[in-house]
Amino acid sequence: MFRDRQDAGQKLGASLEALQLRDPIVLALPRGGVPVAAEIAKVLKAPLDLMIVRKVGAPGNPELAVAAIVDGDPPDVVLNREIVEAYALGDSALRVLIAQERPELERRREIFRGKELPQSVAGKTAIVVDDGAATGTTMKVAIRALKRRSPRQIVVALPVAPPETVEELAQEADLTICLIQPARFRALGYYYGSFPQLSDSEVLEMMAMAREDRRHVAEKRHSGANAAGKSRHKAGT
């Protein structure tokens, strides 16, 4: 059990810190993944960004994903080929379904990013974070989109998920860290003492705080480097 999402993030951060991952960048699935990811980024002193994913539902069954759109420059479309084949969807039908969901992806991007572009993950260790996973469908889509963006390594970090979901994600990512893997998975909130729904404004506030923390870390490094340089200069005179 975790006290809250921040507690889960601190515990995941400690596990990830021990791995000494090279050049990490932490990517949160909003909304619930943001407070978890923010704590991980703080522990690792790593940049934090969002992975905004919009599901594309099957005709007459919007809960069943035939594809997903992942925010990027340009956005990535990831197909669920088994569902596409089951519904016998051709290219034109898929284009229509995807086009219907693009405005919602753009609306979310506008809310969460404004004019900012996603941070590059090329050559970095991309750590994808959520507050838990039941089926892991959204996480799988995020991983598949990330693979197109040339990261050094993809790491999945979850507080809780069923063992079968962890196993499936482990086949997609380079490394999967999940702290609690209950054989009989219940509703996600069961594993948290406090599990409130998060608003868009709370997500924005957390992202702003993470940027401020990151700026302070950069300033400390810069001032430390300057002090070391002056010390070496004095020693040489």
mmCIF file of C-alpha atoms in Angstrom:
data_model
loop_
_atom_site.group_PDB
_atom_site.id
_atom_site.type_symbol
_atom_site.label_atom_id
_atom_site.label_comp_id
_atom_site.label_asym_id
_atom_site.label_seq_id
_atom_site.Cartn_x
_atom_site.Cartn_y
_atom_site.Cartn_z
ATOM 1 C CA MET A 1 0.000 0.000 0.000
ATOM 2 C CA PHE A 2 1.100 3.562 -0.712
ATOM 3 C CA ARG A 3 0.108 6.638 1.290
ATOM 4 C CA ASP A 4 -0.496 8.577 -1.923
ATOM 5 C CA ARG A 5 0.947 9.017 -5.410
ATOM 6 C CA GLN A 6 3.865 11.064 -4.083
ATOM 7 C CA ASP A 7 4.808 8.218 -1.733
ATOM 8 C CA ALA A 8 4.689 5.789 -4.669
ATOM 9 C CA GLY A 9 6.915 8.110 -6.700
ATOM 10 C CA GLN A 10 9.495 8.397 -3.922
ATOM 11 C CA LYS A 11 9.695 4.613 -3.593
ATOM 12 C CA LEU A 12 9.967 4.124 -7.347
ATOM 13 C CA GLY A 13 12.566 6.897 -7.479
ATOM 14 C CA ALA A 14 14.717 5.091 -4.911
ATOM 15 C CA SER A 15 14.528 1.846 -6.938
ATOM 16 C CA LEU A 16 15.441 3.656 -10.157
ATOM 17 C CA GLU A 17 18.233 5.679 -8.530
ATOM 18 C CA ALA A 18 19.953 2.443 -7.534
ATOM 19 C CA LEU A 19 20.150 1.440 -11.222
ATOM 20 C CA GLN A 20 22.245 4.518 -12.109
ATOM 21 C CA LEU A 21 20.435 4.951 -15.415
ATOM 22 C CA ARG A 22 22.283 6.977 -18.017
ATOM 23 C CA ASP A 23 20.892 10.386 -19.049
ATOM 24 C CA PRO A 24 17.303 9.777 -17.819
ATOM 25 C CA ILE A 25 14.203 11.718 -18.844
ATOM 26 C CA VAL A 26 10.937 11.028 -16.986
ATOM 27 C CA LEU A 27 7.711 10.885 -19.028
ATOM 28 C CA ALA A 28 4.365 10.986 -17.202
ATOM 29 C CA LEU A 29 1.052 9.696 -18.507
ATOM 30 C CA PRO A 30 -1.447 12.379 -17.393
ATOM 31 C CA ARG A 31 -3.195 12.854 -15.220
ATOM 32 C CA GLY A 32 -2.492 10.225 -12.541
ATOM 33 C CA GLY A 33 1.075 9.543 -13.592
ATOM 34 C CA VAL A 34 2.190 13.151 -13.082
ATOM 35 C CA PRO A 35 2.587 13.247 -9.259
ATOM 36 C CA VAL A 36 4.350 9.861 -9.344
ATOM 37 C CA ALA A 37 6.676 10.973 -12.138
ATOM 38 C CA ALA A 38 7.372 14.343 -10.509
ATOM 39 C CA GLU A 39 8.800 12.601 -7.437
ATOM 40 C CA ILE A 40 10.888 10.264 -9.600
ATOM 41 C CA ALA A 41 12.286 13.227 -11.548
ATOM 42 C CA LYS A 42 13.150 14.942 -8.258
ATOM 43 C CA VAL A 43 15.028 11.886 -6.939
ATOM 44 C CA LEU A 44 16.899 11.355 -10.218
ATOM 45 C CA LYS A 45 17.429 15.106 -10.813
ATOM 46 C CA ALA A 46 16.058 14.430 -14.294
ATOM 47 C CA PRO A 47 13.827 16.465 -16.640
ATOM 48 C CA LEU A 48 10.083 15.756 -16.554
ATOM 49 C CA ASP A 49 7.767 15.755 -19.551
ATOM 50 C CA LEU A 50 4.334 14.413 -20.502
ATOM 51 C CA MET A 51 3.252 11.676 -22.894
ATOM 52 C CA ILE A 52 -0.240 12.631 -24.050
ATOM 53 C CA VAL A 53 -2.108 9.651 -25.525
ATOM 54 C CA ARG A 54 -5.591 9.654 -27.093
ATOM 55 C CA LYS A 55 -7.368 6.361 -27.715
ATOM 56 C CA VAL A 56 -9.119 5.767 -31.065
ATOM 57 C CA GLY A 57 -12.190 3.627 -30.395
ATOM 58 C CA ALA A 58 -13.626 0.910 -32.606
ATOM 59 C CA PRO A 59 -16.847 1.643 -34.535
ATOM 60 C CA GLY A 60 -19.794 1.192 -32.155
ATOM 61 C CA ASN A 61 -17.436 0.251 -29.302
ATOM 62 C CA PRO A 62 -15.454 3.361 -28.256
ATOM 63 C CA GLU A 63 -13.903 1.621 -25.230
ATOM 64 C CA LEU A 64 -12.101 -0.852 -27.499
ATOM 65 C CA ALA A 65 -8.990 0.785 -28.970
ATOM 66 C CA VAL A 66 -8.241 0.183 -32.650
ATOM 67 C CA ALA A 67 -5.405 2.698 -32.440
ATOM 68 C CA ALA A 68 -4.008 5.541 -30.376
ATOM 69 C CA ILE A 69 -2.466 8.908 -31.161
ATOM 70 C CA VAL A 70 0.585 9.942 -29.160
ATOM 71 C CA ASP A 71 1.479 13.618 -29.011
ATOM 72 C CA GLY A 72 4.751 14.493 -30.713
ATOM 73 C CA ASP A 73 6.271 16.475 -33.548
ATOM 74 C CA PRO A 74 4.676 14.989 -35.582
ATOM 75 C CA PRO A 75 2.189 12.892 -33.555
ATOM 76 C CA ASP A 76 2.571 9.108 -33.758
ATOM 77 C CA VAL A 77 -0.340 6.829 -34.664
ATOM 78 C CA VAL A 78 -0.016 3.328 -33.185
ATOM 79 C CA LEU A 79 -2.391 0.657 -34.514
ATOM 80 C CA ASN A 80 -3.841 -2.244 -32.544
ATOM 81 C CA ARG A 81 -3.591 -4.594 -35.498
ATOM 82 C CA GLU A 82 -5.617 -7.452 -33.977
ATOM 83 C CA ILE A 83 -8.613 -5.142 -33.447
ATOM 84 C CA VAL A 84 -8.164 -3.499 -36.864
ATOM 85 C CA GLU A 85 -8.295 -6.937 -38.502
ATOM 86 C CA ALA A 86 -11.218 -8.098 -36.331
ATOM 87 C CA TYR A 87 -13.271 -5.099 -37.517
ATOM 88 C CA ALA A 88 -11.935 -5.411 -41.091
ATOM 89 C CA LEU A 89 -11.022 -1.727 -41.112
ATOM 90 C CA GLY A 90 -9.409 -0.410 -44.270
ATOM 91 C CA ASP A 91 -7.066 2.571 -44.544
ATOM 92 C CA SER A 92 -9.847 5.046 -45.339
ATOM 93 C CA ALA A 93 -11.994 3.942 -42.381
ATOM 94 C CA LEU A 94 -8.986 4.198 -40.067
ATOM 95 C CA ARG A 95 -8.173 7.687 -41.340
ATOM 96 C CA VAL A 96 -11.725 8.807 -40.520
ATOM 97 C CA LEU A 97 -11.611 7.339 -36.999
ATOM 98 C CA ILE A 98 -8.189 8.865 -36.303
ATOM 99 C CA ALA A 99 -9.252 12.263 -37.668
ATOM 100 C CA GLN A 100 -12.222 12.279 -35.267
ATOM 101 C CA GLU A 101 -9.877 12.011 -32.263
ATOM 102 C CA ARG A 102 -7.212 14.494 -33.350
ATOM 103 C CA PRO A 103 -9.125 17.560 -32.054
ATOM 104 C CA GLU A 104 -9.259 16.049 -28.545
ATOM 105 C CA LEU A 105 -5.519 15.280 -28.654
ATOM 106 C CA GLU A 106 -4.859 18.855 -29.762
ATOM 107 C CA ARG A 107 -7.134 20.197 -27.011
ATOM 108 C CA ARG A 108 -5.204 18.251 -24.387
ATOM 109 C CA ARG A 109 -1.894 19.344 -25.880
ATOM 110 C CA GLU A 110 -3.034 22.968 -25.733
ATOM 111 C CA ILE A 111 -4.054 22.576 -22.071
ATOM 112 C CA PHE A 112 -0.945 20.751 -20.901
ATOM 113 C CA ARG A 113 1.748 22.129 -23.218
ATOM 114 C CA GLY A 114 0.601 25.358 -24.820
ATOM 115 C CA LYS A 115 3.184 26.096 -27.498
ATOM 116 C CA GLU A 116 5.912 23.889 -25.960
ATOM 117 C CA LEU A 117 7.163 20.939 -27.988
ATOM 118 C CA PRO A 118 7.826 17.548 -26.352
ATOM 119 C CA GLN A 119 11.386 17.153 -25.107
ATOM 120 C CA SER A 120 13.620 14.993 -27.271
ATOM 121 C CA VAL A 121 14.296 11.471 -25.966
ATOM 122 C CA ALA A 122 16.894 10.657 -28.633
ATOM 123 C CA GLY A 123 19.875 8.921 -27.038
ATOM 124 C CA LYS A 124 18.339 9.171 -23.544
ATOM 125 C CA THR A 125 16.886 6.694 -21.076
ATOM 126 C CA ALA A 126 13.132 7.319 -21.324
ATOM 127 C CA ILE A 127 11.306 6.389 -18.101
ATOM 128 C CA VAL A 128 7.546 6.087 -18.712
ATOM 129 C CA VAL A 129 5.466 6.486 -15.560
ATOM 130 C CA ASP A 130 1.844 6.002 -14.520
ATOM 131 C CA ASP A 131 0.162 5.564 -11.126
ATOM 132 C CA GLY A 132 -0.634 1.947 -11.954
ATOM 133 C CA ALA A 133 -1.841 -0.276 -14.779
ATOM 134 C CA ALA A 134 -4.644 -2.790 -15.057
ATOM 135 C CA THR A 135 -4.328 -3.921 -18.699
ATOM 136 C CA GLY A 136 -1.328 -1.725 -19.596
ATOM 137 C CA THR A 137 -2.835 -0.768 -22.974
ATOM 138 C CA THR A 138 -1.977 2.942 -22.750
ATOM 139 C CA MET A 139 1.528 2.164 -21.542
ATOM 140 C CA LYS A 140 2.091 -0.236 -24.461
ATOM 141 C CA VAL A 141 1.055 2.460 -26.925
ATOM 142 C CA ALA A 142 3.417 4.946 -25.281
ATOM 143 C CA ILE A 143 6.308 2.473 -25.496
ATOM 144 C CA ARG A 144 5.682 1.703 -29.179
ATOM 145 C CA ALA A 145 5.556 5.409 -30.026
ATOM 146 C CA LEU A 146 8.753 6.047 -28.054
ATOM 147 C CA LYS A 147 10.635 3.372 -29.988
ATOM 148 C CA ARG A 148 10.251 5.545 -33.094
ATOM 149 C CA ARG A 149 12.002 8.422 -31.320
ATOM 150 C CA SER A 150 15.396 6.706 -30.882
ATOM 151 C CA PRO A 151 15.861 6.565 -27.097
ATOM 152 C CA ARG A 152 18.875 4.771 -25.654
ATOM 153 C CA GLN A 153 16.590 2.662 -23.456
ATOM 154 C CA ILE A 154 12.904 2.544 -22.452
ATOM 155 C CA VAL A 155 12.082 1.894 -18.806
ATOM 156 C CA VAL A 156 8.544 1.381 -17.486
ATOM 157 C CA ALA A 157 8.001 2.487 -13.871
ATOM 158 C CA LEU A 158 4.758 1.545 -12.104
ATOM 159 C CA PRO A 159 3.769 1.424 -8.433
ATOM 160 C CA VAL A 160 1.285 -1.418 -8.975
ATOM 161 C CA ALA A 161 0.046 -3.744 -11.727
ATOM 162 C CA PRO A 162 -1.030 -7.395 -12.067
ATOM 163 C CA PRO A 163 1.786 -9.861 -12.854
ATOM 164 C CA GLU A 164 0.440 -10.657 -16.335
ATOM 165 C CA THR A 165 0.438 -6.960 -17.265
ATOM 166 C CA VAL A 166 3.991 -6.552 -15.980
ATOM 167 C CA GLU A 167 5.044 -9.557 -18.060
ATOM 168 C CA GLU A 168 3.472 -8.105 -21.216
ATOM 169 C CA LEU A 169 5.091 -4.713 -20.644
ATOM 170 C CA ALA A 170 8.451 -6.386 -20.038
ATOM 171 C CA GLN A 171 8.229 -7.764 -23.590
ATOM 172 C CA GLU A 172 7.762 -4.214 -24.947
ATOM 173 C CA ALA A 173 10.232 -2.202 -22.834
ATOM 174 C CA ASP A 174 13.924 -2.691 -22.109
ATOM 175 C CA LEU A 175 13.282 -2.707 -18.370
ATOM 176 C CA THR A 176 10.104 -2.812 -16.265
ATOM 177 C CA ILE A 177 9.992 -1.816 -12.599
ATOM 178 C CA CYS A 178 6.754 -2.513 -10.686
ATOM 179 C CA LEU A 179 6.775 -2.421 -6.882
ATOM 180 C CA ILE A 180 3.530 -4.295 -6.115
ATOM 181 C CA GLN A 181 2.193 -7.116 -8.331
ATOM 182 C CA PRO A 182 -0.954 -8.520 -6.690
ATOM 183 C CA ALA A 183 -2.205 -11.826 -8.078
ATOM 184 C CA ARG A 184 -5.791 -10.643 -7.589
ATOM 185 C CA PHE A 185 -5.727 -7.073 -8.860
ATOM 186 C CA ARG A 186 -8.415 -4.756 -7.474
ATOM 187 C CA ALA A 187 -9.380 -1.207 -8.433
ATOM 188 C CA LEU A 188 -6.282 0.967 -8.560
ATOM 189 C CA GLY A 189 -7.398 3.185 -5.681
ATOM 190 C CA TYR A 190 -7.381 0.166 -3.348
ATOM 191 C CA TYR A 191 -3.572 0.296 -3.229
ATOM 192 C CA TYR A 192 -3.461 3.936 -2.107
ATOM 193 C CA GLY A 193 -4.440 5.491 1.212
ATOM 194 C CA SER A 194 -5.309 8.695 -0.664
ATOM 195 C CA PHE A 195 -6.215 8.549 -4.363
ATOM 196 C CA PRO A 196 -8.001 11.748 -5.427
ATOM 197 C CA GLN A 197 -8.958 12.569 -9.001
ATOM 198 C CA LEU A 198 -6.615 15.217 -10.387
ATOM 199 C CA SER A 199 -7.716 18.310 -12.289
ATOM 200 C CA ASP A 200 -5.942 19.812 -15.305
ATOM 201 C CA SER A 201 -4.906 22.799 -13.164
ATOM 202 C CA GLU A 202 -3.262 20.491 -10.592
ATOM 203 C CA VAL A 203 -1.301 18.774 -13.365
ATOM 204 C CA LEU A 204 -0.130 22.144 -14.680
ATOM 205 C CA GLU A 205 0.892 23.242 -11.187
ATOM 206 C CA MET A 206 2.931 20.050 -10.655
ATOM 207 C CA MET A 207 4.667 20.466 -14.014
ATOM 208 C CA ALA A 208 5.501 24.092 -13.196
ATOM 209 C CA MET A 209 6.941 23.059 -9.816
ATOM 210 C CA ALA A 210 9.030 20.355 -11.498
ATOM 211 C CA ARG A 211 10.434 22.908 -13.961
ATOM 212 C CA GLU A 212 11.281 25.229 -11.065
ATOM 213 C CA ASP A 213 13.030 22.403 -9.176
ATOM 214 C CA ARG A 214 14.965 21.557 -12.331
ATOM 215 C CA ARG A 215 16.005 25.208 -12.749
ATOM 216 C CA HIS A 216 17.301 25.313 -9.151
ATOM 217 C CA VAL A 217 19.313 22.114 -9.721
ATOM 218 C CA ALA A 218 20.843 23.597 -12.892
ATOM 219 C CA GLU A 219 21.710 26.832 -11.069
ATOM 220 C CA LYS A 220 23.397 24.919 -8.232
ATOM 221 C CA ARG A 221 25.441 22.888 -10.709
ATOM 222 C CA HIS A 222 26.433 26.059 -12.557
ATOM 223 C CA SER A 223 27.449 27.899 -9.389
ATOM 224 C CA GLY A 224 29.326 24.799 -8.168
ATOM 225 C CA ALA A 225 31.216 24.549 -11.461
ATOM 226 C CA ASN A 226 32.102 28.255 -11.283
ATOM 227 C CA ALA A 227 33.335 27.885 -7.696
ATOM 228 C CA ALA A 228 35.456 24.874 -8.646
ATOM 229 C CA GLY A 229 36.898 26.769 -11.580
ATOM 230 C CA LYS A 230 37.860 29.740 -9.406
ATOM 231 C CA SER A 231 39.431 27.405 -6.848
ATOM 232 C CA ARG A 232 41.563 25.746 -9.552
ATOM 233 C CA HIS A 233 42.539 29.164 -10.908
ATOM 234 C CA LYS A 234 43.685 30.341 -7.459
ATOM 235 C CA ALA A 235 45.624 27.121 -6.907
ATOM 236 C CA GLY A 236 47.414 27.655 -10.208
ATOM 237 C CA THR A 237 48.486 31.241 -9.461
#
